[in-house]
Short mmCIF file of C-alpha atoms in Angstrom, two decimals:
data_model
loop_
_atom_site.label_atom_id
_atom_site.label_comp_id
_atom_site.label_asym_id
_atom_site.label_seq_id
_atom_site.Cartn_x
_atom_site.Cartn_y
_atom_site.Cartn_z
CA UNK A 16 -24.54 -16.44 -7.57
CA UNK A 17 -21.34 -15.05 -6.07
CA UNK A 18 -22.08 -12.82 -3.05
CA UNK A 19 -20.62 -9.33 -3.23
CA UNK A 20 -18.52 -7.92 -0.42
CA UNK A 21 -20.01 -5.10 1.69
CA UNK A 22 -17.65 -2.11 1.70
CA UNK A 23 -17.20 0.30 4.59
CA UNK A 24 -14.71 1.62 7.07
CA UNK A 25 -13.62 2.24 10.61
CA UNK A 26 -15.87 5.07 11.78
CA UNK A 27 -15.72 7.81 14.36
CA UNK A 28 -18.14 7.28 17.24
CA UNK A 29 -17.95 10.79 18.65
CA UNK A 30 -21.39 11.46 20.08
CA UNK A 31 -22.19 7.80 20.64
CA UNK A 32 -21.79 4.43 18.95
CA UNK A 33 -25.07 4.77 17.09
CA UNK A 34 -25.47 8.54 16.84
CA UNK A 35 -21.89 9.23 15.81
CA UNK A 36 -21.03 5.94 14.13
CA UNK A 37 -24.10 5.66 11.93
CA UNK A 38 -23.87 9.31 10.89
CA UNK A 39 -20.23 8.88 9.90
CA UNK A 40 -21.14 5.71 7.99
CA UNK A 41 -23.79 7.64 6.08
CA UNK A 42 -21.38 10.51 5.35
CA UNK A 43 -18.76 8.23 3.77
CA UNK A 44 -21.17 5.83 2.05
CA UNK A 45 -20.26 2.83 4.20
CA UNK A 46 -22.22 -0.42 3.94
CA UNK A 47 -20.53 -1.83 7.06
CA UNK A 48 -18.59 -0.35 9.96
CA UNK A 49 -15.84 -1.09 12.44
CA UNK A 50 -15.68 0.69 15.80
CA UNK A 51 -13.75 0.95 19.02
CA UNK A 52 -15.89 0.40 22.11
CA UNK A 53 -13.21 1.64 24.52
CA UNK A 54 -9.99 3.68 24.43
CA UNK A 55 -7.81 2.00 21.77
CA UNK A 56 -4.60 3.09 23.49
CA UNK A 57 -5.44 2.42 27.13
CA UNK A 58 -6.56 -0.27 29.55
CA UNK A 59 -9.63 1.49 30.95
CA UNK A 60 -12.77 -0.45 29.97
CA UNK A 61 -15.63 1.84 29.05
CA UNK A 62 -19.17 0.88 29.98
CA UNK A 63 -21.66 0.89 27.15
CA UNK A 64 -24.73 3.04 26.73
CA UNK A 65 -27.70 0.61 26.49
CA UNK A 66 -29.75 3.04 24.38
CA UNK A 67 -26.90 3.55 21.90
CA UNK A 68 -26.16 -0.18 21.87
CA UNK A 69 -29.75 -1.02 21.05
CA UNK A 70 -29.98 1.62 18.33
CA UNK A 71 -26.85 0.34 16.61
CA UNK A 72 -27.94 -3.28 17.00
CA UNK A 73 -31.40 -2.55 15.59
CA UNK A 74 -30.07 -0.49 12.68
CA UNK A 75 -29.22 -3.61 10.71
CA UNK A 76 -25.77 -2.25 9.79
CA UNK A 77 -23.10 -4.95 9.67
CA UNK A 78 -20.54 -4.09 12.35
CA UNK A 79 -17.24 -5.24 13.85
CA UNK A 80 -15.27 -4.14 16.92
CA UNK A 81 -11.51 -3.61 17.02
CA UNK A 82 -9.71 -4.43 20.28
CA UNK A 83 -7.31 -1.87 21.83
CA UNK A 84 -3.76 -1.88 20.50
CA UNK A 85 -2.20 -2.69 23.88
CA UNK A 86 -3.59 -6.24 23.89
CA UNK A 87 -0.76 -8.78 23.62
CA UNK A 88 -1.38 -12.41 24.44
CA UNK A 89 2.26 -13.27 23.74
CA UNK A 90 3.66 -10.86 26.34
CA UNK A 91 5.94 -12.30 29.06
CA UNK A 92 4.48 -9.74 31.49
CA UNK A 93 1.84 -11.29 33.75
CA UNK A 94 0.22 -7.88 34.22
CA UNK A 95 -0.02 -7.25 30.47
CA UNK A 96 -1.41 -10.73 29.91
CA UNK A 97 -4.09 -10.36 32.59
CA UNK A 98 -5.13 -6.95 31.28
CA UNK A 99 -5.18 -8.27 27.71
CA UNK A 100 -7.52 -11.10 28.61
CA UNK A 101 -9.80 -8.79 30.59
CA UNK A 102 -9.88 -6.37 27.65
CA UNK A 103 -10.77 -9.12 25.17
CA UNK A 104 -13.50 -10.49 27.42
CA UNK A 105 -14.93 -6.97 27.73
CA UNK A 106 -14.69 -6.46 23.96
CA UNK A 107 -16.50 -9.71 23.20
CA UNK A 108 -19.33 -8.81 25.57
CA UNK A 109 -19.62 -5.32 24.08
CA UNK A 110 -19.53 -6.74 20.56
CA UNK A 111 -22.41 -9.05 21.39
CA UNK A 112 -24.36 -6.18 22.96
CA UNK A 113 -24.23 -4.14 19.74
CA UNK A 114 -24.76 -7.13 17.45
CA UNK A 115 -21.25 -7.05 15.99
CA UNK A 116 -20.08 -10.08 14.01
CA UNK A 117 -16.55 -10.13 15.31
CA UNK A 118 -13.86 -8.67 17.55
CA UNK A 119 -10.56 -7.99 15.73
CA UNK A 120 -7.39 -8.54 17.77
CA UNK A 121 -3.73 -8.28 16.84
CA UNK A 122 -2.01 -11.64 17.23
CA UNK A 123 0.72 -10.19 19.43
CA UNK A 124 4.44 -10.42 20.03
CA UNK A 125 6.66 -12.71 22.08
CA UNK A 126 8.70 -9.63 23.12
CA UNK A 127 11.60 -11.06 25.17
CA UNK A 128 10.49 -14.68 25.52
CA UNK A 129 10.80 -17.48 22.99
CA UNK A 130 8.18 -17.97 20.30
CA UNK A 131 7.40 -21.46 21.64
CA UNK A 132 6.73 -20.10 25.13
CA UNK A 133 4.55 -17.33 23.72
CA UNK A 134 2.50 -19.76 21.63
CA UNK A 135 2.06 -22.09 24.60
CA UNK A 136 0.80 -19.08 26.56
CA UNK A 137 -1.67 -18.18 23.79
CA UNK A 138 -3.06 -21.69 23.89
CA UNK A 139 -3.39 -21.81 27.68
CA UNK A 140 -5.03 -18.43 28.10
CA UNK A 141 -6.93 -17.72 24.89
CA UNK A 142 -8.52 -21.11 24.29
CA UNK A 143 -10.63 -20.95 27.50
CA UNK A 144 -11.82 -17.47 26.48
CA UNK A 145 -12.99 -18.80 23.12
CA UNK A 146 -14.97 -21.45 24.97
CA UNK A 147 -16.89 -18.69 26.77
CA UNK A 148 -18.32 -17.27 23.53
CA UNK A 149 -21.90 -18.44 22.91
CA UNK A 150 -22.79 -20.00 19.57
CA UNK A 151 -24.58 -16.83 18.49
CA UNK A 152 -21.81 -14.57 19.80
CA UNK A 153 -19.12 -12.72 17.83
CA UNK A 154 -16.05 -14.43 16.41
CA UNK A 155 -12.57 -13.52 17.59
CA UNK A 156 -10.75 -12.40 14.42
CA UNK A 157 -6.97 -12.82 14.39
CA UNK A 158 -5.09 -10.06 12.56
CA UNK A 159 -1.47 -10.67 11.59
CA UNK A 160 1.04 -7.84 11.93
CA UNK A 161 3.43 -5.95 9.66
CA UNK A 162 6.47 -8.03 10.57
CA UNK A 163 8.23 -6.22 13.39
CA UNK A 164 10.58 -8.29 15.54
CA UNK A 165 8.96 -10.91 17.74
CA UNK A 166 5.55 -10.86 16.06
CA UNK A 167 3.75 -14.20 16.35
CA UNK A 168 1.98 -13.80 13.01
CA UNK A 169 3.71 -11.93 10.19
CA UNK A 170 2.83 -13.88 7.07
CA UNK A 171 -0.32 -15.74 6.10
CA UNK A 172 1.55 -18.97 6.77
CA UNK A 173 2.09 -17.93 10.41
CA UNK A 174 -1.65 -18.17 10.99
CA UNK A 175 -1.54 -21.96 10.69
CA UNK A 176 0.42 -22.69 13.90
CA UNK A 177 -1.57 -19.97 15.70
CA UNK A 178 -4.89 -21.58 14.79
CA UNK A 179 -3.39 -24.98 15.57
CA UNK A 180 -2.55 -23.74 19.08
CA UNK A 181 -6.22 -22.79 19.44
CA UNK A 182 -7.27 -26.28 18.26
CA UNK A 183 -8.98 -24.71 15.25
CA UNK A 184 -11.72 -23.46 17.52
CA UNK A 185 -14.85 -22.56 15.48
CA UNK A 186 -14.94 -19.07 17.01
CA UNK A 187 -11.38 -18.26 15.85
CA UNK A 188 -11.54 -16.39 12.56
CA UNK A 189 -9.16 -14.28 10.47
CA UNK A 190 -8.93 -10.57 9.64
CA UNK A 191 -6.62 -9.97 6.66
CA UNK A 192 -4.94 -6.55 6.61
CA UNK A 193 -3.50 -5.67 3.20
CA UNK A 194 -0.97 -3.13 4.51
CA UNK A 195 0.29 -5.49 7.22
CA UNK A 196 0.66 -8.40 4.81
CA UNK A 197 2.38 -6.24 2.16
CA UNK A 198 4.81 -4.88 4.73
CA UNK A 199 5.46 -8.42 5.98
CA UNK A 200 6.53 -9.53 2.50
CA UNK A 201 3.42 -10.55 0.55
CA UNK A 202 3.63 -8.59 -2.72
CA UNK A 203 0.02 -7.55 -3.18
CA UNK A 204 0.90 -4.98 -5.84
CA UNK A 205 0.58 -7.59 -8.61
CA UNK A 206 -2.21 -9.94 -9.67
CA UNK A 207 0.15 -12.87 -9.20
CA UNK A 208 1.02 -11.77 -5.67
CA UNK A 209 -2.62 -11.33 -4.71
CA UNK A 210 -3.53 -14.77 -6.03
CA UNK A 211 -0.59 -16.48 -4.34
CA UNK A 212 -1.33 -14.84 -0.98
CA UNK A 213 -5.07 -15.44 -0.95
CA UNK A 214 -4.67 -18.97 -2.31
CA UNK A 215 -2.40 -19.69 0.67
CA UNK A 216 -4.95 -18.22 3.07
CA UNK A 217 -7.70 -20.32 1.49
CA UNK A 218 -5.60 -23.47 1.84
CA UNK A 219 -4.64 -22.79 5.45
CA UNK A 220 -7.91 -21.50 6.88
CA UNK A 221 -10.83 -22.23 4.56
CA UNK A 222 -13.98 -20.43 5.62
CA UNK A 223 -12.27 -18.47 8.40
CA UNK A 224 -11.69 -15.16 6.62
CA UNK A 225 -14.38 -12.86 8.05
CA UNK A 226 -13.01 -9.35 7.41
CA UNK A 227 -10.47 -7.60 5.15
CA UNK A 228 -8.80 -4.37 6.17
CA UNK A 229 -8.30 -2.63 2.81
CA UNK A 230 -5.35 -0.29 3.21
CA UNK A 231 -2.61 0.84 0.86
CA UNK A 232 0.95 1.01 2.23
CA UNK A 233 3.20 4.05 2.50
CA UNK A 234 6.21 1.75 2.57
CA UNK A 235 7.58 -0.86 0.19
CA UNK A 236 6.88 -4.58 0.28
CA UNK A 237 8.81 -6.28 3.09
CA UNK A 238 9.48 -3.03 4.95
CA UNK A 239 8.02 -4.35 8.24
CA UNK A 240 6.51 -0.88 8.72
CA UNK A 241 2.82 -0.43 9.51
CA UNK A 242 1.89 2.85 7.82
CA UNK A 243 -1.45 2.92 6.06
CA UNK A 244 -2.08 5.01 2.94
CA UNK A 245 -5.18 5.96 1.00
CA UNK A 246 -5.97 3.66 -1.89
CA UNK A 247 -3.74 4.43 -4.87
CA UNK A 248 -1.46 6.69 -2.82
CA UNK A 249 0.86 3.89 -1.69
CA UNK A 250 2.94 1.02 -3.03
CA UNK A 251 0.08 -1.46 -3.47
CA UNK A 252 -1.94 0.70 -5.85
CA UNK A 253 -5.59 0.52 -6.84
CA UNK A 254 -6.08 -2.36 -9.27
CA UNK A 255 -4.84 -5.15 -6.93
CA UNK A 256 -7.92 -4.52 -4.79
CA UNK A 257 -10.05 -5.60 -7.76
CA UNK A 258 -8.15 -8.89 -7.77
CA UNK A 259 -8.82 -9.26 -4.05
CA UNK A 260 -12.52 -8.53 -4.44
CA UNK A 261 -12.76 -11.18 -7.16
CA UNK A 262 -10.84 -13.93 -5.38
CA UNK A 263 -13.02 -16.84 -4.15
CA UNK A 264 -11.74 -16.61 -0.57
CA UNK A 265 -13.08 -13.02 -0.36
CA UNK A 266 -16.54 -13.74 -1.76
CA UNK A 267 -19.00 -11.89 0.46
CA UNK A 268 -16.28 -10.91 2.96
CA UNK A 269 -16.57 -7.25 4.09
CA UNK A 270 -13.83 -4.80 3.02
CA UNK A 271 -13.13 -2.17 5.66
CA UNK A 272 -10.82 0.80 5.09
CA UNK A 273 -8.55 2.08 7.86
CA UNK A 274 -6.94 4.82 5.81
CA UNK A 275 -5.78 8.33 6.78
CA UNK A 276 -7.93 11.44 6.51
CA UNK A 277 -11.46 12.42 7.35
CA UNK A 278 -14.82 12.18 5.64
CA UNK A 279 -13.74 13.26 2.14
CA UNK A 280 -10.79 10.89 1.84
CA UNK A 281 -12.71 8.01 3.39
CA UNK A 282 -15.63 8.57 1.04
CA UNK A 283 -13.21 8.59 -1.90
CA UNK A 284 -11.54 5.32 -0.80
CA UNK A 285 -14.90 3.61 -0.37
CA UNK A 286 -16.02 4.85 -3.79
CA UNK A 287 -12.86 3.37 -5.34
CA UNK A 288 -13.62 -0.04 -3.80
CA UNK A 289 -17.24 0.11 -4.92
CA UNK A 290 -16.19 0.79 -8.51
CA UNK A 291 -13.67 -2.03 -8.41
CA UNK A 292 -16.35 -4.34 -7.02
CA UNK A 293 -18.46 -3.59 -10.08
CA UNK A 294 -15.55 -4.27 -12.42
CA UNK A 295 -14.89 -0.59 -13.16
CA UNK A 296 -11.50 1.06 -13.09
CA UNK A 297 -11.67 4.35 -11.14
CA UNK A 298 -10.82 7.59 -12.94
CA UNK A 299 -7.04 7.86 -12.92
CA UNK A 300 -6.68 11.03 -15.01
CA UNK A 301 -6.23 13.46 -12.14
CA UNK A 302 -2.51 13.98 -11.77
CA UNK A 303 -0.08 15.98 -9.70
CA UNK A 304 3.15 17.00 -11.42
CA UNK A 305 6.24 18.26 -9.62
CA UNK A 306 8.51 20.05 -12.09
CA UNK A 307 12.25 19.79 -11.57
CA UNK A 308 13.45 22.16 -14.33
CA UNK A 309 12.04 24.15 -17.25
CA UNK A 310 13.88 25.11 -20.44
CA UNK A 311 12.36 28.19 -22.16
CA UNK A 312 12.90 28.60 -25.89
CA UNK A 313 11.17 31.97 -26.40
CA UNK A 314 9.69 34.78 -24.33
CA UNK A 315 7.22 37.43 -25.45
CA UNK A 316 7.72 40.59 -23.37
CA UNK A 317 4.73 42.79 -22.72
CA UNK A 318 6.40 45.54 -20.70
CA UNK A 319 9.89 46.40 -19.54
CA UNK A 320 10.74 49.06 -17.00
CA UNK A 321 14.29 50.43 -17.34
CA UNK A 322 16.46 53.23 -15.98
CA UNK A 323 19.70 54.86 -17.03
CA UNK A 324 22.71 54.61 -14.79
CA UNK A 325 25.24 57.48 -14.35
CA UNK A 326 27.43 55.70 -16.89
CA UNK A 327 24.58 56.09 -19.39
CA UNK A 328 24.01 52.35 -19.45
CA UNK A 329 20.47 50.99 -19.32
CA UNK A 330 19.63 48.44 -16.63
CA UNK A 331 16.42 46.44 -16.64
CA UNK A 332 14.61 46.75 -13.34
CA UNK A 333 11.50 44.66 -14.03
CA UNK A 334 10.09 42.74 -16.97
CA UNK A 335 6.50 41.56 -17.20
CA UNK A 336 6.21 38.45 -19.35
CA UNK A 337 2.98 37.94 -21.25
CA UNK A 338 3.71 34.55 -22.77
CA UNK A 339 6.42 31.91 -22.76
CA UNK A 340 6.93 28.91 -24.96
CA UNK A 341 8.28 25.84 -23.25
CA UNK A 342 11.01 23.97 -25.09
CA UNK A 343 11.27 21.12 -22.59
CA UNK A 344 10.16 20.19 -19.10
CA UNK A 345 11.93 17.76 -16.81
CA UNK A 346 9.34 16.16 -14.56
CA UNK A 347 10.63 14.98 -11.22
CA UNK A 348 7.49 13.24 -10.04
CA UNK A 349 4.04 12.51 -11.45
CA UNK A 350 1.29 10.99 -9.36
CA UNK A 351 -1.66 9.49 -11.22
CA UNK A 352 -3.67 7.55 -8.69
CA UNK A 353 -1.98 4.24 -9.39
CA UNK A 354 -1.76 4.49 -13.20
CA UNK A 355 1.56 4.08 -14.95
CA UNK A 356 2.52 7.43 -16.49
CA UNK A 357 4.15 7.32 -19.95
CA UNK A 358 4.58 11.00 -20.71
CA UNK A 359 3.50 14.44 -19.58
CA UNK A 360 2.78 17.25 -22.07
CA UNK A 361 2.81 20.81 -20.75
CA UNK A 362 0.84 23.48 -22.60
CA UNK A 363 1.76 26.76 -20.94
CA UNK A 364 3.08 28.45 -17.85
CA UNK A 365 1.58 31.32 -15.96
CA UNK A 366 2.96 34.84 -15.57
CA UNK A 367 6.67 35.08 -14.83
CA UNK A 368 7.91 38.21 -13.09
CA UNK A 369 11.41 37.27 -11.99
CA UNK A 370 13.98 37.72 -14.78
CA UNK A 371 17.13 36.60 -12.99
CA UNK A 372 16.62 32.87 -12.50
CA UNK A 373 13.18 32.64 -14.13
CA UNK A 374 10.54 31.66 -11.60
CA UNK A 375 7.74 29.46 -12.93
CA UNK A 376 4.68 29.85 -10.73
CA UNK A 377 2.15 27.65 -12.40
CA UNK A 378 2.31 24.73 -14.81
CA UNK A 379 -0.84 23.66 -16.62
CA UNK A 380 -0.83 19.98 -17.61
CA UNK A 381 -2.65 19.45 -20.89
CA UNK A 382 -2.35 15.71 -21.24
CA UNK A 383 -0.94 12.74 -19.39
CA UNK A 384 -0.52 9.46 -21.22
CA UNK A 385 -1.00 6.38 -19.05
CA UNK A 386 -0.30 2.75 -19.63
CA UNK A 387 -3.30 0.88 -20.99
CA UNK A 388 -5.31 -0.89 -18.31
CA UNK A 389 -7.35 -3.92 -19.23
CA UNK A 390 -10.70 -3.92 -17.44
CA UNK A 391 -11.70 -7.42 -16.37
CA UNK A 392 -15.20 -8.62 -17.09
CA UNK A 393 -17.76 -7.59 -14.50
CA UNK A 394 -18.66 -9.97 -11.73
CA UNK A 395 -22.02 -11.73 -11.80
CA UNK A 396 -24.82 -9.58 -10.52
CA UNK A 397 -25.45 -9.97 -6.84
CA UNK A 398 -26.73 -8.00 -3.94
CA UNK A 399 -25.25 -6.85 -0.67
CA UNK A 400 -26.94 -6.09 2.64
CA UNK A 401 -28.10 -2.48 2.74
CA UNK A 402 -28.06 -0.29 5.87
CA UNK A 403 -31.43 0.51 7.31
CA UNK A 404 -32.92 3.96 6.82
CA UNK A 405 -31.56 5.10 10.17
CA UNK A 406 -28.03 4.65 8.85
CA UNK A 407 -28.53 6.54 5.61
#
């Protein structure tokens, strides 16, 4: 039986890791969570709250910790390197205290030094830290980046020399971020691209994929820009995530969203992934249409207010339009949650009160034709770990 992937997200911990984090998880329907245990944009290392730690650990909710963004093991700065190592050591200890399965860390940048020097530095400083992790402790999950200059891991293939530098240590795992990989050049918007990318990951690091960050991308493939989008609102789209969920390398691997927005958008993204996990295509009929121009073929006038000028000529001051018939509509943009739009049929427009340069205030969309989407067969039935009652 193929294990199903738990689906969740990075959660707010306002009010405490357990109090805030578990409540947010319940609000968005998360089956797993990712948290920060200290300021993600600073070096200060926050002490944990033993009561909150124990409550989260005892909740039974699958959890992961994300390291602060400043961590860079490839930095030529001795100060940055020392702080990075101290931050990772702190994060690993905090992850173990809350029962987290892994600590996610960005693989870093060489900045101004050579790649070879940066990789030698990673080996010398990170390998001893991996040796400190107990057998039952969290894994250190390496997350490749979007492809900015100097990054040590951009593509999936870049993970191989990185893991080689760490002597393929058993505590070195992988976190695959869909937005980062797409921006680095892996075209995850197609089934072929998903298969090629995940096949490569399977060949390079079998058994090391422990977490997937499921994010759409605001920018095009190969842009080297790290800007996450809600699922279906970016250039990857919705259906490729079904291919990811069904790939053997992702079997049972948690999918964690890191998308924009609050509770409502996060709940919607998680619901999309849950449907895809079950082999269902989410409802793609809700559309947003931006109209560029409207050609009106006839107008039925309900009331016209006029006045005579001194020259005994009548000038129309105001016309109230009861009904208009649209001859044609030029649509500038149609958004359909990832579906391919074939045509847009407009049924009517609302009241128009400006005669000079007709102003259309409302367009009602009656029907949107979308490209046919073939729904793959459902995956074999399986179960996923469920949060305890305290997390619901």
